[in-house]
C-alpha positions as a printed NumPy array, in Angstrom:
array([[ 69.591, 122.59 , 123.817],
       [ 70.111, 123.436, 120.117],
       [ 72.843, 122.028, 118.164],
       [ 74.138, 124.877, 115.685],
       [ 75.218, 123.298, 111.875],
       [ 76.572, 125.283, 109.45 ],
       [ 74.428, 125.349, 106.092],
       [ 75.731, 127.713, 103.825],
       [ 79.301, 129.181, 103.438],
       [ 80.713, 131.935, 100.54 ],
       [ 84.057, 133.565, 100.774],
       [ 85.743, 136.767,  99.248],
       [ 89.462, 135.569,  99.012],
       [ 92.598, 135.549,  96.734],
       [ 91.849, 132.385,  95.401],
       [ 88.668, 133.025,  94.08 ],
       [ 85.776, 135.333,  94.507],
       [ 83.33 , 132.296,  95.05 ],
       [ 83.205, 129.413,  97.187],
       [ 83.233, 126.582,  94.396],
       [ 86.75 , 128.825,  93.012],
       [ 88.468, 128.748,  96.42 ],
       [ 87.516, 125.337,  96.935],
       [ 89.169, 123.819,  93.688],
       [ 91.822, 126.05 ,  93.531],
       [ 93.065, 125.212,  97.295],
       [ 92.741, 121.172,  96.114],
       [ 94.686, 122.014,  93.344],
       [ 97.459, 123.093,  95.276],
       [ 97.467, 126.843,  93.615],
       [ 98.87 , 129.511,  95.526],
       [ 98.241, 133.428,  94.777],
       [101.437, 135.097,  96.232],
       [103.104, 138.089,  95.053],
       [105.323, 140.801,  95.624],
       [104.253, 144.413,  97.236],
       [106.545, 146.583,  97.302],
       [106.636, 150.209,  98.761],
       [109.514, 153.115,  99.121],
       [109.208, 155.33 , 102.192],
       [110.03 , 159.12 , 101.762],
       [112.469, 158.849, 103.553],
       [113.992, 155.565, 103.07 ],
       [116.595, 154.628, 100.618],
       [115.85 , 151.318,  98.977],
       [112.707, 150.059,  98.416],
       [110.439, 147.451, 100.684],
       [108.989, 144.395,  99.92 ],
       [106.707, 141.721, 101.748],
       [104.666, 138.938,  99.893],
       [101.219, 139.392,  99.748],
       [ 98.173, 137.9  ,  98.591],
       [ 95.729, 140.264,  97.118],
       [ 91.627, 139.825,  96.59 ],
       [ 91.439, 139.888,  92.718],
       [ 91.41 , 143.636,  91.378],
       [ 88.082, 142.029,  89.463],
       [ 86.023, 142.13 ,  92.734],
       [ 83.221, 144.596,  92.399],
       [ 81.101, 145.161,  95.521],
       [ 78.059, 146.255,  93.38 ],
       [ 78.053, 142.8  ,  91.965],
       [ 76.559, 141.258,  95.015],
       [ 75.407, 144.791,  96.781],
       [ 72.506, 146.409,  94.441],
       [ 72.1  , 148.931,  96.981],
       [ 74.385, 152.067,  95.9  ],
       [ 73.727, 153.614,  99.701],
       [ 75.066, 151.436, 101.475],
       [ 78.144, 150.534,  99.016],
       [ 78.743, 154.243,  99.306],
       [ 79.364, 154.012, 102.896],
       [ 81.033, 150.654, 102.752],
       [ 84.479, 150.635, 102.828],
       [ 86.546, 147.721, 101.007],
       [ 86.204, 145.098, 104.223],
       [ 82.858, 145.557, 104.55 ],
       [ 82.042, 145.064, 101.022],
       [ 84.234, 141.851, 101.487],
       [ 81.95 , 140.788, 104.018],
       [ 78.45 , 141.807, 102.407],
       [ 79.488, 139.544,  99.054],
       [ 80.616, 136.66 , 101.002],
       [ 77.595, 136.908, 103.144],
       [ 75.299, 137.183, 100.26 ],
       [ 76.907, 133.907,  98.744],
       [ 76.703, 131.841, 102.047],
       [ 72.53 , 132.953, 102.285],
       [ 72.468, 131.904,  98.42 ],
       [ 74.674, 128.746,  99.516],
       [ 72.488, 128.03 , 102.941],
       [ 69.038, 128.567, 100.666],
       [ 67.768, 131.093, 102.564],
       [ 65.549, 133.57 , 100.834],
       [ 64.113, 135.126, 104.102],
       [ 65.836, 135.98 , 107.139],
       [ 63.484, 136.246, 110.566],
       [ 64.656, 140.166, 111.486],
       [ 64.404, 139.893, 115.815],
       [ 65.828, 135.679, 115.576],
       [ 69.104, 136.485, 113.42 ],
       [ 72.217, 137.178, 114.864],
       [ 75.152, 138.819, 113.132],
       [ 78.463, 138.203, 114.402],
       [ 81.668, 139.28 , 112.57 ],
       [ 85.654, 138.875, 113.542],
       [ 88.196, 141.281, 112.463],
       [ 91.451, 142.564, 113.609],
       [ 91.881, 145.737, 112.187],
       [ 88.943, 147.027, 110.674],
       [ 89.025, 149.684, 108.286],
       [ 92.858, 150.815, 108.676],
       [ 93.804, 151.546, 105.291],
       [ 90.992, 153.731, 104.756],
       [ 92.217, 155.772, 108.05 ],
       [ 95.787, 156.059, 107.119],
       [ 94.821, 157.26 , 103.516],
       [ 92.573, 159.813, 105.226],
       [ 95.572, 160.954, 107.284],
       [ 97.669, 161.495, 104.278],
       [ 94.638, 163.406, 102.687],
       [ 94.566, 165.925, 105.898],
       [ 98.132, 166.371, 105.969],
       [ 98.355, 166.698, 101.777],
       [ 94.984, 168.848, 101.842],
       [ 93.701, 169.851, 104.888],
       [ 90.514, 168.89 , 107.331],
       [ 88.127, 169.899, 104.668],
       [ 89.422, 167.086, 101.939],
       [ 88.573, 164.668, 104.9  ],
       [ 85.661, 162.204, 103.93 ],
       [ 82.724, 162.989, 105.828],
       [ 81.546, 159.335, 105.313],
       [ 85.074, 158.39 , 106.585],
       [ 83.917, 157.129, 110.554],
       [ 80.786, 154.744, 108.595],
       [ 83.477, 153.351, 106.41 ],
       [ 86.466, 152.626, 109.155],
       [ 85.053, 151.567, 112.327],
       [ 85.178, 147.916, 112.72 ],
       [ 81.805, 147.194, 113.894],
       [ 80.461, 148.463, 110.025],
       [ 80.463, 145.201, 108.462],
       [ 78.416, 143.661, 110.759],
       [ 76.206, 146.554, 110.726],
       [ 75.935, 147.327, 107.147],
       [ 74.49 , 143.284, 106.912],
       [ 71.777, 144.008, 109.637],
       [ 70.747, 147.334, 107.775],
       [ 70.84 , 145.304, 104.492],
       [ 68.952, 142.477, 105.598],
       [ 66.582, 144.142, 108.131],
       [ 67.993, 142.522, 111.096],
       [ 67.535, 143.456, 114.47 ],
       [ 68.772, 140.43 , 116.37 ],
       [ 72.053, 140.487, 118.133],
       [ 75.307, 142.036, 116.14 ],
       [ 78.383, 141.833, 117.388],
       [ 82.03 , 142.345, 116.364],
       [ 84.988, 140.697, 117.665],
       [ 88.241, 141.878, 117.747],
       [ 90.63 , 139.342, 118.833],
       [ 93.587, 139.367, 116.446],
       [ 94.205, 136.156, 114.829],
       [ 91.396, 134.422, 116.476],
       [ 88.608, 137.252, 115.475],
       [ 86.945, 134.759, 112.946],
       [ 86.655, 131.626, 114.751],
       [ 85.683, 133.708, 118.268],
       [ 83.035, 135.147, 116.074],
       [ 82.002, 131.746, 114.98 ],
       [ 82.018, 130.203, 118.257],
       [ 79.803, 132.742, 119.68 ],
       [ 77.313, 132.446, 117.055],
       [ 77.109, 128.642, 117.886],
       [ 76.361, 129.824, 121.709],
       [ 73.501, 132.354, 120.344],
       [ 72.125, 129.544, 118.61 ],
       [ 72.555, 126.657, 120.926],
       [ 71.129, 128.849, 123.743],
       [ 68.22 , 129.451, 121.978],
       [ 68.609, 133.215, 121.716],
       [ 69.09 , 133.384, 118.416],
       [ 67.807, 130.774, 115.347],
       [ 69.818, 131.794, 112.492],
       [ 73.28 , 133.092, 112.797],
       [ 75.459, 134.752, 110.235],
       [ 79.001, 134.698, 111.668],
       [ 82.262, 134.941, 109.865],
       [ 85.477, 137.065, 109.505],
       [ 87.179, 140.138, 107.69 ],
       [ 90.223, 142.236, 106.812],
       [ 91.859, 144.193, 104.306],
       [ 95.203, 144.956, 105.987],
       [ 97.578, 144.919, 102.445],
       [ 99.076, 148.584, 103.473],
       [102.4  , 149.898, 103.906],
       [101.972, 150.807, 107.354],
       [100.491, 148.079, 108.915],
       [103.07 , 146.13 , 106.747],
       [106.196, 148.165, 107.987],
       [105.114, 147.293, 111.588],
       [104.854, 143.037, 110.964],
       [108.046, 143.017, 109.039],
       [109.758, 144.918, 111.865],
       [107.892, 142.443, 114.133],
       [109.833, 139.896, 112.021],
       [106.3  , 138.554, 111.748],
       [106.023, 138.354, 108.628],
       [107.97 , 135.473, 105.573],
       [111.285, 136.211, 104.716],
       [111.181, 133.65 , 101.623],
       [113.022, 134.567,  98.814],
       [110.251, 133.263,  96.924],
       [106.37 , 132.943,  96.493],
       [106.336, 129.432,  96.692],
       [107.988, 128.89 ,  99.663],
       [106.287, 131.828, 101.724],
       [104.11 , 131.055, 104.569],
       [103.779, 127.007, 103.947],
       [101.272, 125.463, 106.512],
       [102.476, 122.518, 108.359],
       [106.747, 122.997, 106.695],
       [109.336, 122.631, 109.316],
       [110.663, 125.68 , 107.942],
       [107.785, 127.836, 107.829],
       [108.955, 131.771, 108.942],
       [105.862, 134.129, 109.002],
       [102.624, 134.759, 106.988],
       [102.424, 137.275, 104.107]])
């Protein structure tokens, strides 16, 4: 039996749009927290949850040269082309063998934002302001197959949707693929892009989400009085 290794990694995240940025900014102890902050029609005061946003400077085109395919790539899945771009470049892999490589991506939620702004759009506008590219931008198996189109792949893709546990699922499965001897080369990994006022109305009703009164105490790994994510 194969033993799967991992030999490349990149990462699209809010402490850095590259691995070697994450890396020294999460030694560093640096935290990128803030406020979002929302006011419901029909509500009277404002809400707000702490976040922690992907860097406005992200620019899918930067690591996607392919204007097709960014077109029909909503923001997850260009969240999960860059990093997998990065983790190739990282892994040295110039070539990818297209029936031998498996894709394998986690996510929750897929493309949910996208969905709820198209619902606005129908109920503002009507069913003709409705993207017609809007299904190839939410559904959450895109990433994974907007990677196989870029690439060429045909091997296995698959997308797992286990909440919390999409990501390492994913990468656990990738590790069978390869250790089986089904696959060779595996790209497996995890996405979402959930920072919306719905989604976020429903976790802080959950109570699921930090009630900190500040950024620097929201969501601390491992503190005895940890109360929610952001």
């Amino acid at each position: 039996m194969k033993t799967a290794v991992i030999t490349g990694m990149g990462i699209i995240s809010s402490l850095g749009l590259s691995l070697s940025e994450y890396w020294n900014r999460l030694l560093s102890g640096d935290r990128e927290i803030k406020p979002f902050t929302w006011r419901a029609s029909s509500d009277v005061e404002e809400h707000r949850v702490w976040c922690s946003p992907i860097s406005p400077a992200f620019d899918g085109a930067h690591w996607v040269g392919q204007t097709k395919i960014l077109r029909n790539s909503s923001r997850f899945t260009q969240y999960a082309l860059a990093a997998t771009q990065d983790a190739l470049k990282h892994a040295g892999l110039s070539a990818l063998p297209p029936l031998r490589t498996a894709v394998i991506l986690g996510t929750s939620m897929g493309g949910v934002p996208q969905l709820l702004d198209a619902q606005h759009v129908l109920d503002q506008h009507g069913t003709r302001h409705v993207p017609a590219r809007l299904m190839a931008e939410v559904i959450p198996n895109m990433a994974t197959a907007q990677i196989a189109i870029l690439y060429g792949l045909h091997g296995p893709q698959l997308t797992v949707s286990t909440a919390c546990a999409s990501s390492i699922d994913a990468i656990g499965l990738a590790a069978e693929l390869i250790e089986s001897g089904r696959a060779d080369i595996a790209l497996a990994g995890g996405v979402d892009n959930l920072l919306d006022p719905v989604v976020s109305s429903a976790l802080t009703n959950a109570h699921a989400l930090s009630p900190a009164l500040s950024a620097q105490t929201a969501s601390r790994p491992f503190d005895r009085y940890r109360g929610g994510f952001v």
